Structures are given as C-alpha cells and as structure tokens.
Short mmCIF file of C-alpha atoms in Angstrom, two decimals:
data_model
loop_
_atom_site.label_atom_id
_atom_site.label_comp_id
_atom_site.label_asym_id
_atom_site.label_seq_id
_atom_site.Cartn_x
_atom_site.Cartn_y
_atom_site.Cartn_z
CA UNK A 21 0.00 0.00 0.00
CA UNK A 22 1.21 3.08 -0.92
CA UNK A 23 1.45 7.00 0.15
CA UNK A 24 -1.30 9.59 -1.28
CA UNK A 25 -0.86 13.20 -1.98
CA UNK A 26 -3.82 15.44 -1.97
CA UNK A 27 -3.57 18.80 -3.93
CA UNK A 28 -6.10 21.12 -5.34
CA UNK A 29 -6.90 20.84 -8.95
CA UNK A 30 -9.03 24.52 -8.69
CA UNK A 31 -8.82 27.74 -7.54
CA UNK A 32 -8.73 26.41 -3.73
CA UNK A 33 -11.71 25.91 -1.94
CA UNK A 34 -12.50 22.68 -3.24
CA UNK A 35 -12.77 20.34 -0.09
CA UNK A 36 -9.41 19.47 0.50
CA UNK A 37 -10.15 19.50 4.41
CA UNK A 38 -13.09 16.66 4.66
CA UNK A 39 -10.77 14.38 2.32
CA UNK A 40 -7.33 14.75 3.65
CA UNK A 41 -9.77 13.64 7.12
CA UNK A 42 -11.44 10.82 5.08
CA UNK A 43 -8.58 9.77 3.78
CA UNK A 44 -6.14 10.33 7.74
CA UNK A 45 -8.42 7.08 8.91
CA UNK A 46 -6.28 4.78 6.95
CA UNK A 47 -2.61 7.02 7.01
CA UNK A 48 -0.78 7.20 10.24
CA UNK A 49 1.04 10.25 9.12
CA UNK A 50 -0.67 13.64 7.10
CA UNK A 51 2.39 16.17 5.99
CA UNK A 52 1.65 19.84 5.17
CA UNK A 53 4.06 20.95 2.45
CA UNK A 54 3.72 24.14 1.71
CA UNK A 55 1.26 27.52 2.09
CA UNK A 56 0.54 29.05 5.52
CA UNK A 57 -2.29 30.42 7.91
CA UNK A 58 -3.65 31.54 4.93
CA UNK A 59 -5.19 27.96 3.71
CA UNK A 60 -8.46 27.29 5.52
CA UNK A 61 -9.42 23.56 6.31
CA UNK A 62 -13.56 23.08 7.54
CA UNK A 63 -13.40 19.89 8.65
CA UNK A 64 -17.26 18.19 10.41
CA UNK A 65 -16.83 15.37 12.23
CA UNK A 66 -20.09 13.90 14.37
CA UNK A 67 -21.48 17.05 14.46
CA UNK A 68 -18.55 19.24 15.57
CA UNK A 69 -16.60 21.46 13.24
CA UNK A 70 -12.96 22.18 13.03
CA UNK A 71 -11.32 24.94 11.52
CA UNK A 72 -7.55 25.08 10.47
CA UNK A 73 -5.33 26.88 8.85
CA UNK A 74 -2.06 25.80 9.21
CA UNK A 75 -1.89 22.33 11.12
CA UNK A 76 -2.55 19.49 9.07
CA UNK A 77 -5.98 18.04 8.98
CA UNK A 78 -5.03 14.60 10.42
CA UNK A 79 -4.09 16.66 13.85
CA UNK A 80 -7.89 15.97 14.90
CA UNK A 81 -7.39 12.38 14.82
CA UNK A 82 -6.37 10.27 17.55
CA UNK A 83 -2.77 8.00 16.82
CA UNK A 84 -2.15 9.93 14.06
CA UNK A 85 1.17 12.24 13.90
CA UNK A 86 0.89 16.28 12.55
CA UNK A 87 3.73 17.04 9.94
CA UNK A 88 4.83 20.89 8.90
CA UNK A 89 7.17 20.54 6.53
CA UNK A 90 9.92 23.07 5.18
CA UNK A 91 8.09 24.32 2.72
CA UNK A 92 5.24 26.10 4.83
CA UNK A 93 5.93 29.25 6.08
CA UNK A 94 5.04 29.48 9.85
CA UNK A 95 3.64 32.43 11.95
CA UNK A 96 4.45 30.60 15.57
CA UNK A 97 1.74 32.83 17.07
CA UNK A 98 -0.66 31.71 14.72
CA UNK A 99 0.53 28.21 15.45
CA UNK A 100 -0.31 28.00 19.23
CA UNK A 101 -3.19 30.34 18.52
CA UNK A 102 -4.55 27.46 16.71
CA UNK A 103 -3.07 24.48 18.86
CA UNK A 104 -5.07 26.57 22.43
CA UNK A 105 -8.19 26.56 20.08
CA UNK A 106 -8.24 22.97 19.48
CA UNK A 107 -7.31 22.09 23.03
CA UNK A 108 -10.46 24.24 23.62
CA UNK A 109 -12.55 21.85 21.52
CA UNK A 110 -11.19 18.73 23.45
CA UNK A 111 -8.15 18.02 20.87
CA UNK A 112 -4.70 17.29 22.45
CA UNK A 113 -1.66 18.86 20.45
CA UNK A 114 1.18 17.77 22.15
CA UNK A 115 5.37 16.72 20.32
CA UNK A 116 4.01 13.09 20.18
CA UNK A 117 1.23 14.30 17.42
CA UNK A 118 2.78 17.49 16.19
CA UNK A 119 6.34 18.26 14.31
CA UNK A 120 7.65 20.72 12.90
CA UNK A 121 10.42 20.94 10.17
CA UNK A 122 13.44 23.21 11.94
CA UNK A 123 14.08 24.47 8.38
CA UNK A 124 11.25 25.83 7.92
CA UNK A 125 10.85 29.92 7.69
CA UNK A 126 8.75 32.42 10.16
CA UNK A 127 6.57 34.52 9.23
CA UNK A 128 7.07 37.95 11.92
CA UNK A 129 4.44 40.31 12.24
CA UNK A 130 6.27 42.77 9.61
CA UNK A 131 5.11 40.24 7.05
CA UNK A 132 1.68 40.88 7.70
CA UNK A 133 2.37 44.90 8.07
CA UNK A 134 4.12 44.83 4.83
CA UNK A 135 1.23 42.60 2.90
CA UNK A 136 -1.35 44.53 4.09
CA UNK A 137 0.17 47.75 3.10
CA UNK A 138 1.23 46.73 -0.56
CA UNK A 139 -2.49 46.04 -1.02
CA UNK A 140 -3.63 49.49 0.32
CA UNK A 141 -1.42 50.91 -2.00
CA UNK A 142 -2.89 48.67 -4.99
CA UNK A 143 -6.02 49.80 -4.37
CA UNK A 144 -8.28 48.61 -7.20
CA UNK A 145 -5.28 46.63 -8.49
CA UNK A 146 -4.74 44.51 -5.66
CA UNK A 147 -4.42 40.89 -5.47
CA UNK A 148 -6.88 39.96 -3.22
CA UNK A 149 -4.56 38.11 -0.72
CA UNK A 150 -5.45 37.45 2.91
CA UNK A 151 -2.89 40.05 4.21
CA UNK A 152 -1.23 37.30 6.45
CA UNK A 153 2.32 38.18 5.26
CA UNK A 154 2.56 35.06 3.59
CA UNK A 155 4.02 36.36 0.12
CA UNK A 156 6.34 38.40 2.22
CA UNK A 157 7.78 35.35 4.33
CA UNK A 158 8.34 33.44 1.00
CA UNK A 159 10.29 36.28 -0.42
CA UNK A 160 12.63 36.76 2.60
CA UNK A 161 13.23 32.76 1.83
CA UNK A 162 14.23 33.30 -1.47
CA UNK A 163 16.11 36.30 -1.08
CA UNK A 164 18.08 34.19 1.72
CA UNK A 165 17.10 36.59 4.83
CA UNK A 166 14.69 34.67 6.30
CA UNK A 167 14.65 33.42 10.35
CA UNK A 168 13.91 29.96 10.12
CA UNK A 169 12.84 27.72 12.91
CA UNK A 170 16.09 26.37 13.80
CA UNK A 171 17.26 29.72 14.63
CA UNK A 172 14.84 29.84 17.49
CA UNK A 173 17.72 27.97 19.27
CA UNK A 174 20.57 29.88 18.61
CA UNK A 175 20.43 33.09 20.78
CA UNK A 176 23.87 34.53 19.29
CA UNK A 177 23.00 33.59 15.84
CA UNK A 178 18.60 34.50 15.91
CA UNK A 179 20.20 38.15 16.58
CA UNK A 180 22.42 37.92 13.51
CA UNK A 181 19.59 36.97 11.26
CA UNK A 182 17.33 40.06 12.43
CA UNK A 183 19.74 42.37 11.94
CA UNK A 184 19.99 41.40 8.40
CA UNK A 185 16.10 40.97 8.07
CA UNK A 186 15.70 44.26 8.92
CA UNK A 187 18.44 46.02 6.60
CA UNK A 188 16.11 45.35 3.99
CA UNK A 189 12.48 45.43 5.65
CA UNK A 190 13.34 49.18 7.41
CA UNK A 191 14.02 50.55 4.36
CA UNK A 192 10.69 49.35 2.75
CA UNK A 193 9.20 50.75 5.36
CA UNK A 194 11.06 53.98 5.06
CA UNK A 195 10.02 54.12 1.36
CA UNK A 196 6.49 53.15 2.73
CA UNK A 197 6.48 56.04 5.81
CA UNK A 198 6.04 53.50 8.03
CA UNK A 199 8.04 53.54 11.41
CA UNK A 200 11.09 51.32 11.82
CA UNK A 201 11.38 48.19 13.27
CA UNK A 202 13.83 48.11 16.96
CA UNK A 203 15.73 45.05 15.98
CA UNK A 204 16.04 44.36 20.21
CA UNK A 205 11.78 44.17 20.48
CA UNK A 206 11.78 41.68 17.69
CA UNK A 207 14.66 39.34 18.90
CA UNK A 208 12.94 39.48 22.40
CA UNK A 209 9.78 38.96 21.33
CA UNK A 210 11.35 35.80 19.17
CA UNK A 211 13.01 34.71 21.95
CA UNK A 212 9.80 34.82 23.93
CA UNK A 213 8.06 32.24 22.25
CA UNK A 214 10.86 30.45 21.18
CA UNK A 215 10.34 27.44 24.38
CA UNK A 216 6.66 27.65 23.26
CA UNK A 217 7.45 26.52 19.94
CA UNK A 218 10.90 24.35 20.14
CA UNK A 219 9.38 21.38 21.57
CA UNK A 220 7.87 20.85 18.24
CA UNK A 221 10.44 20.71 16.25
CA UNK A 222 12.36 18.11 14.59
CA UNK A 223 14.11 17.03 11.64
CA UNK A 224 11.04 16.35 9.51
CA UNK A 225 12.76 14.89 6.29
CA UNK A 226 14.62 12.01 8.85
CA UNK A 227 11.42 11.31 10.60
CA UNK A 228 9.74 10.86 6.99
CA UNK A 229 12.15 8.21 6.01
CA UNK A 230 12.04 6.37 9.22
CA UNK A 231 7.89 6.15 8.79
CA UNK A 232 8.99 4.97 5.02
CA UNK A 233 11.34 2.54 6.52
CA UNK A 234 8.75 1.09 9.02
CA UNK A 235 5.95 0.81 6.05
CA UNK A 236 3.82 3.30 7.85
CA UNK A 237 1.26 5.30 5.30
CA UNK A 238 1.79 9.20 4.60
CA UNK A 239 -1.00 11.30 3.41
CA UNK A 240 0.44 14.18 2.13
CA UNK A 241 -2.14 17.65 2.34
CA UNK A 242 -1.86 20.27 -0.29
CA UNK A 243 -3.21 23.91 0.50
CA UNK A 244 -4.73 26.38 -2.27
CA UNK A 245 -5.12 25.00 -5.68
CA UNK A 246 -3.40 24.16 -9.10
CA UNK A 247 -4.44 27.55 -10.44
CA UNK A 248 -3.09 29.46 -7.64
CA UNK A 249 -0.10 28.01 -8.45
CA UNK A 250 2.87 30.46 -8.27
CA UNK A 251 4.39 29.42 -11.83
CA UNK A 252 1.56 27.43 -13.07
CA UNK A 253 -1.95 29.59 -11.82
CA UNK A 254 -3.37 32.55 -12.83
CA UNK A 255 -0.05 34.81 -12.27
CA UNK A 256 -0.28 37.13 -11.02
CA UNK A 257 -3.31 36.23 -9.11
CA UNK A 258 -1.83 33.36 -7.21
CA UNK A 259 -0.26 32.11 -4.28
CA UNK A 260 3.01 32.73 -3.23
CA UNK A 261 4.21 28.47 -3.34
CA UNK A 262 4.34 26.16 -5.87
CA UNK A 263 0.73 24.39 -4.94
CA UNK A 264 1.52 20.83 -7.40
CA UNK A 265 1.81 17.51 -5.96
CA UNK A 266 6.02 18.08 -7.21
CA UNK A 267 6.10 20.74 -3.94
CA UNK A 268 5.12 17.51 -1.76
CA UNK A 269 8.73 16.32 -2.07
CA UNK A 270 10.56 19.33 -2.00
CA UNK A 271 8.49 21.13 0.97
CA UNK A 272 8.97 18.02 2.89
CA UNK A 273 12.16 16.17 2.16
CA UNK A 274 10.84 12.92 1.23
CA UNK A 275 12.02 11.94 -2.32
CA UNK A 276 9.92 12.21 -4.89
CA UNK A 277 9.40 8.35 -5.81
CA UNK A 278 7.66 8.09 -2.33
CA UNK A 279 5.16 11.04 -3.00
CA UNK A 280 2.61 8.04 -4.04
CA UNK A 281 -0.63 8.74 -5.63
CA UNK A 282 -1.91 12.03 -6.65
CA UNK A 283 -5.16 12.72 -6.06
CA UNK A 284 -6.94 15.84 -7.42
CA UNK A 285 -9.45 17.69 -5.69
CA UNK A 286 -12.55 19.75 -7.63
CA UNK A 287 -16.01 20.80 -6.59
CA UNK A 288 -18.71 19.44 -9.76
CA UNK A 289 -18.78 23.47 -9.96
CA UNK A 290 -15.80 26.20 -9.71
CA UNK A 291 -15.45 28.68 -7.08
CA UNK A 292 -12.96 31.39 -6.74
CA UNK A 293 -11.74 33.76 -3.25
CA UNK A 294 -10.55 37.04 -4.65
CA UNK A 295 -9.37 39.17 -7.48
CA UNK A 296 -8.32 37.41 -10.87
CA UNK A 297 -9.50 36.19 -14.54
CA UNK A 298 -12.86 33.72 -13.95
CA UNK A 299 -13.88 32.19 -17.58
CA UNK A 300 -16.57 30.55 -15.94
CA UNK A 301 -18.16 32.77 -13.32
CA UNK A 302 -21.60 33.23 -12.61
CA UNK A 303 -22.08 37.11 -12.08
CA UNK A 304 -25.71 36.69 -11.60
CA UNK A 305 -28.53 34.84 -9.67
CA UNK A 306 -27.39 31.41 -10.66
CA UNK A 307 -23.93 32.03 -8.83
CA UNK A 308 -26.03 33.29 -5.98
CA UNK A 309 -27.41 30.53 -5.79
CA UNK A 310 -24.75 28.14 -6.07
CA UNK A 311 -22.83 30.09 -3.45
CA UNK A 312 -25.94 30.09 -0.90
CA UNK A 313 -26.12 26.44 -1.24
CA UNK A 314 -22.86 25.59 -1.23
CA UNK A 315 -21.86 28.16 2.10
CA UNK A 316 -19.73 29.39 -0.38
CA UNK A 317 -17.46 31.58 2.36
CA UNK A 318 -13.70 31.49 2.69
CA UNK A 319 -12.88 29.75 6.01
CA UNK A 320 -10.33 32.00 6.49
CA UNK A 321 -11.19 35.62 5.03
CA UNK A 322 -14.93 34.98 5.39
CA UNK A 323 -14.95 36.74 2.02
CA UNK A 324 -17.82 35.55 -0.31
CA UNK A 325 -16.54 33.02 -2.81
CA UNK A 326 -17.38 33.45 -6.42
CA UNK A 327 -19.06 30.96 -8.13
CA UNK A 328 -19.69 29.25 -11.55
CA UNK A 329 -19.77 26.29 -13.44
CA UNK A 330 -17.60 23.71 -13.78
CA UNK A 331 -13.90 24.36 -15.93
CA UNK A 332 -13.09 20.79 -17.80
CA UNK A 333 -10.39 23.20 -19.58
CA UNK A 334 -8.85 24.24 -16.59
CA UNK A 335 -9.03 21.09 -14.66
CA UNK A 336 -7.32 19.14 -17.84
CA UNK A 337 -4.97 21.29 -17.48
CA UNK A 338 -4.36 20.97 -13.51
CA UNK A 339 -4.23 17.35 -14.29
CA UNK A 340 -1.55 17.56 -17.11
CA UNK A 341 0.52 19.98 -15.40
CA UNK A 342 0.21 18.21 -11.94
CA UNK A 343 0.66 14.57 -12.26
CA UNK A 344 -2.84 14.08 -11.31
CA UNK A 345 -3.71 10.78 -11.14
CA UNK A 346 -7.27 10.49 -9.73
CA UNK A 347 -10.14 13.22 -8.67
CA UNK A 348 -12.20 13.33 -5.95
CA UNK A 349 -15.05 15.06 -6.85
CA UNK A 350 -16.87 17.41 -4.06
CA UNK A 351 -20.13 19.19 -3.50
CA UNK A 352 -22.50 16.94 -6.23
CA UNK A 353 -25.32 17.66 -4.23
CA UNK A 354 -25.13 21.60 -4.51
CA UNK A 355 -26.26 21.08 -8.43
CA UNK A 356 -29.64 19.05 -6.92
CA UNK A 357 -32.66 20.41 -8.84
CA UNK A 358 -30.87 22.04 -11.63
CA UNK A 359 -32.92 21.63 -14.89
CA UNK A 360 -30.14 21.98 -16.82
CA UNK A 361 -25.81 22.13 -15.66
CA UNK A 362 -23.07 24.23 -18.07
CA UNK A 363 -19.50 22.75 -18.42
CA UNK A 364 -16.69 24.74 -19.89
CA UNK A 365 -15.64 22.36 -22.98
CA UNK A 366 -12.90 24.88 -24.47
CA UNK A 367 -12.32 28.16 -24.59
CA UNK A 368 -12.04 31.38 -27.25
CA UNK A 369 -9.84 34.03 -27.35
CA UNK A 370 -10.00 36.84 -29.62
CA UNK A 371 -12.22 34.51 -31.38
CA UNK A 372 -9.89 31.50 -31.77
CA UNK A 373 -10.71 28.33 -30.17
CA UNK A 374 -7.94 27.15 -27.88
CA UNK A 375 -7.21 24.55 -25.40
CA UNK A 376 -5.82 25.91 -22.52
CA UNK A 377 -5.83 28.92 -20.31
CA UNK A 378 -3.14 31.14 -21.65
CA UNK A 379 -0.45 32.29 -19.27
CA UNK A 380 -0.26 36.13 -20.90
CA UNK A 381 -2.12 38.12 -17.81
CA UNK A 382 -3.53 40.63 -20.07
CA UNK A 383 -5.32 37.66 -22.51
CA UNK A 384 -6.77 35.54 -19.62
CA UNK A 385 -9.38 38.49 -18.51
CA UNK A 386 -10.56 38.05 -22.63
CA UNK A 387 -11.29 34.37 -22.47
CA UNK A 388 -14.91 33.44 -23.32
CA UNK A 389 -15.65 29.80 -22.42
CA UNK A 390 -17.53 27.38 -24.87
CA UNK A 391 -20.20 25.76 -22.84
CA UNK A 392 -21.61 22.20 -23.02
CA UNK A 393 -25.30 21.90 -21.73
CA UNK A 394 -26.13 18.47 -19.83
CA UNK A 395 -29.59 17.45 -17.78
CA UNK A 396 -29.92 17.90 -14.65
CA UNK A 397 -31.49 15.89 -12.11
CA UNK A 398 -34.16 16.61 -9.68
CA UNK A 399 -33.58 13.78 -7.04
CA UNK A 400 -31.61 14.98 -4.05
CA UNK A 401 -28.09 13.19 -3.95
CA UNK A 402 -27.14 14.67 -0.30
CA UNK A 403 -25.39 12.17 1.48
CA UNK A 404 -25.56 9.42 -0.84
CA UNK A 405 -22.63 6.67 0.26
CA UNK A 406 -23.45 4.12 -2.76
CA UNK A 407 -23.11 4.91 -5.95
CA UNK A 408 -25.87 3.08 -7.09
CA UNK A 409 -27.84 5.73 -4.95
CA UNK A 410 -27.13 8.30 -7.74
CA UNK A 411 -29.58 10.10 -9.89
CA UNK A 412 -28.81 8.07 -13.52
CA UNK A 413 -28.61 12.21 -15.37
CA UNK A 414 -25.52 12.59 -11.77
CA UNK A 415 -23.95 9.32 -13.07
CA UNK A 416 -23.84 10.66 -16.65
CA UNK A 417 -22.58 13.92 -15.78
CA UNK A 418 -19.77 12.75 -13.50
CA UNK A 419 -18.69 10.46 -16.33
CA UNK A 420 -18.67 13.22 -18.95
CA UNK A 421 -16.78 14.95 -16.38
CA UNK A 422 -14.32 12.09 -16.55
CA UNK A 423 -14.24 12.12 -20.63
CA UNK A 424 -13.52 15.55 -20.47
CA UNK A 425 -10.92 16.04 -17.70
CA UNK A 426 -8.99 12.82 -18.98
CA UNK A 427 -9.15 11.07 -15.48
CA UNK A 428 -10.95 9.01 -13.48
CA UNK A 429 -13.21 10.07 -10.16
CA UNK A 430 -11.53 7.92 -7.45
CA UNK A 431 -14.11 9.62 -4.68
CA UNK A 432 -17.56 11.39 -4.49
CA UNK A 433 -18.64 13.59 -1.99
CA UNK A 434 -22.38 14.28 -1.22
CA UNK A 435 -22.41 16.62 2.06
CA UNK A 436 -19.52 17.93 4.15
CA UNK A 437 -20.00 14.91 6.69
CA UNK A 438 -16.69 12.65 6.21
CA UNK A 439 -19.15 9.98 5.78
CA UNK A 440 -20.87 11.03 3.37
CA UNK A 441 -18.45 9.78 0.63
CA UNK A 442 -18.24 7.33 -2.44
CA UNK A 443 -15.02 5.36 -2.68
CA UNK A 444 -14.73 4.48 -6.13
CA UNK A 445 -10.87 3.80 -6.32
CA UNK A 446 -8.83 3.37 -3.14
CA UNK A 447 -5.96 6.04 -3.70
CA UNK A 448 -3.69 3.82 -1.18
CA UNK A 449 -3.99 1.02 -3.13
CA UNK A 450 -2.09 2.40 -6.27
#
C-alpha cells in the first residue's frame, strides 16, 4: 500500500479538508508541504466542526502524527493560537502528534504589516490576498534573509539573522512612511516564544524516512489549488508556493518516488476567493445561488466566494501539469434540482478556439468559455454513500466529467459529513 498526496486541482476551496480527514483514517502520518495560515481547512466530524489553517488536517485524529514541513511558512503565534483553540474543543496537540520541520521559515508580524500595506497601495489593483504576510515570508526565503525555525535555538545567531532581516524590511518601510522596526523588540519577542514553539520541532525529512522505513502510510495535504499556483496559476493572481503535488517532495524532504498517488481535488462546480480572470463565473442569480447552497465563504477571510460552473479546460490542465492521477469530486449535491448544468468544454480568445488557459495576464481576462449543456437531475443526492444511490442524469454527468478532464473520479462527496463519501478507487492502493 502506498502514500497519497492530496492537492487542489481549482482555484482552492475545493474540499481538500473533509478528504485529507477521510482519507487520515487509513494514514498514520498527514504532511503539510507548503502555504501558511492563509489555507483554511472546515473539517465536520459527528457534528462538531474544526477549523484550520495551518496544522494538518489529520491533527484531529487520535494515533495519528501532525507534519509541517519546510516548505510552509510558519507564523508561531498563529501556530499555538490554533493548537489553544483545538485544546479548547477537546483536541490534544502535544510533540508526540505534532512536528515541525526546523528548516522551515517564520513569518514575523512585519510580514503581515508589509502585505497589508502593498495592497492598500494597490487599491483597485490589488491581489486579493489574505494580508497574512505570507508572500512576504516566501520572499525573505528566497532572497536568503529569512529566520527559520532552527534559529529559534541559537540566541547569538537568531540576533544575527534580524539584523539582516531588517536592513532590507526598514528601508521598505522607510520608502512606505512607516516607522522602523527596533531590531532588540523583535529578537525578544522571538526569543519569547521560542520554548513555546521548540518542543515541536524536529528534523522532519529524517522522521519521513524512518515512517517509510517502518511501512507506515503518509498522506500528504496540499493547501490552495493548481491555479493558484505560483508558476503554473493565474499569475499574477496566485499564491506565493508552488501548490503541485512536485512541492510535496521538496516542501517536505521525502524523495519524490515516495510522494505516491496524486489525487486531485474539484467541486462538480468552480469557485474562486478574490481578485483574478474567472472564464466561468456566474455574475448573476445562478452564482447566488450556487454560493448560498454551497456556504460558499472562505474559512479564512470569510470573504464571499465566487461561483460558476464547472472548468473541464482548466481542470485538464491541472491534471496535465500536476501529475494528477485520480479526482475526488466534491459538492454533487449543490447542483440538486438544476434543470439543466453548463461545463466549460474549451475556450475562445479573440475569437480562436484554444485549449488551454493562456499564461499572458492581459489575454486571460478576454477568455470566453464554450459551454456544453447536460440534464440535470431533480432527485436529491445529499449524502448518498453508494453509488448506485445516484440520480442516472448525476452518473452521466460525472462520467462526462471524466471524458472531459482525462481522469478518473476515485471519490464522491455528497455533504460535508466525512461519511458522506463514495469510494470508487482506493488512492492507497495504487
């Protein structure tokens, strides 16, 4: 039996959080890999609802162990914010259920200063991101500035590292007429938390190849989507990571041969948190509708998601891009009692029929989706578990779904109960 990654194959959004906890039952290890406190994870489980945004989604279960890997970037305060709140709800976070990769970067509250002020200054331009400092954090990692983990533990060396942090983030704020940062208040408010957070650390790439060794199971949990991809989304509408199943590997140190199956999360509709190009969007009282029954709301902005139907062109291309083996496909039930259900079968541009959503910024606002108009069904198919529970018309339009995307459903999900799910193909068994 093998390992399973779990990535987004939209625009985020799609459900990620009730699989990765389907799926946790039969992994004894779930790795986060890259993103930060900006993803949002709903999960329900008998009844009670969980919310995270940057501990992995197998946390809430009992025997299994929490992985943050290298390639999340990690606001500690945000981290134990989030460990009290579960404790709150009954869920234990302690070092035998939670690591964390010591090379992994911080995100310090100038990160979220700095974010929030580039988008002021956008205005109507801006990107639409959730002001967190994430983008920031990333950027101090590539630029080679960044105070990782690890540094937590080296008193000497964590007040090396601010200093030359801060060369280049007080004179953005200069520029910006912002005051500057004391580089003494940040290192002791670093070293502050620092006991709070070094008991969780660990070398996270050893620790992977010791569960390897041991044939354990690793569920690895995507955040965002393939479209908010840094290189391959909607640029520059995207995320600040590389959000493929290829980031499993490098964001958590485990080789890429042992990444395992790739399994592709959509909604049987397309929703979308934020500014950006939308070929299929719904402007209108149909995507009021779909976002009222689907609770369309971002779990962590709260922002109103827009809504629309389905993309086969931009899924295809998720899939090609992304190693995608498999699909689970979420959120059937919001098209119940639909007479009929559009699917975006190709697109035009400038009146030329292409294939694939072009990666110029200025042609992908121009795009003009050609539709494909299937039946709809008028039998409810919340919380079917069977597939021979289906509506025949949902059967038919999950398999055109399949013809057009160029892969196969592996799961089905009918409400956000964890139950409430159609195994078609076991992803650990590939």
């Amino acid at each position: 039996m093998g390992n399973v990654t779990v990535v987004g194959a939209q625009w985020g959004d799609e459900g990620k959080g009730k699989i990765v906890d389907w799926l946790s039952e039969r992994a004894d290890v779930v790795v986060r890999f890259q993103g930060g406190h900006n993803a949002g994870h709903t999960l329900v489980i008998g009844g009670r609802t969980f919310k995270l945004s940057l501990l992995p989604s197998g946390v809430v279960r009992p025997g299994k162990l929490a992985v943050i890997g290298n390639g999340v970037v990690i606001d500690p305060w945000a981290l134990l914010a989030e460990i009290e709140t579960l404790r709150g709800q009954g869920v234990a976070v302690t070092r035998d259920n939670l690591c964390v990769a010591d090379n992994a970067c911080l995100i310090l509250p100038l990160h979220g200063q700095l974010d929030r002020a580039r988008e002021e200054a956008q205005g109507a331009r801006k990107l639409g991101t959730t002001g967190r400092g994430i983008g920031p954090a990333y950027e101090d990692k590539v630029a080679r500035r960044a105070v990782r983990i690890a540094d937590l533990a080296d008193a000497t060396g964590l007040a090396e590292r601010v200093e030359m942090l801060l060369i280049h983030h007080n004179a953005l704020r200069r520029g910006l007429g912002a005051p500057e940062i004391d580089p003494k208040e940040l290192v002791g408010e670093l070293r502050a938390i620092a006991p709070k957070v070094l008991p969780y650390c660990d070398v996270v790439w050893r620790r992977l190849h010791a569960v390897k060794r041991s044939g354990k199971r690793i569920l690895f949990e995507g955040a965002q989507g393939a479209m908010l991809d840094v290189d391959h989304g909607t640029y520059p509408y995207v995320t600040s990571s590389n959000t493929h199943a290829g980031q499993a590997a490098v964001g958590s140190g485990m080789a890429a041969r042992n990444t395992g199956y790739v399994l592709g999360i959509t909604k049987a509709y397309t929703t979308r948190v934020g500014s950006g190009p939308f070929p299929t969007e719904q402007d209108n009282a149909l995507g009021r509708l779909l976002g009222e029954r689907g609770h369309e709301f971002g779990t962590v902005t709260g922002r109103p998601r827009r809504c629309g139907w389905f993309d086969a062109v931009m899924v295809r291309q998720a899939i090609a891009v992304g190693g995608i083996d498999g699909i689970a496909l979420t959120k059937l039930d919001v098209l119940d009692g639909l007479d009929e259900i559009g699917v975006a079968t190709g697109y035009r541009l400038d009146g030329k029929a292409i294939d694939h959503l072009p990666a110029n910024r200025m042609a992908q606002p121009r795009v003009e989706p050609i539709y494909e108009t299937l039946e709809g069904w008028r039998e409810s198919t919340r919380g079917a578990r069977r597939w021979a529970d289906l509506p025949a018309t949902a059967i038919k339009y999950i398999r055109r779904i399949e013809e057009l995307i160029e892969a196969p459903v592996a799961l089905l999900s009918t409400s956000p109960e964890r139950d409430d799910t159609i195994l078609v193909r076991d992803p650990f068994a590939d």
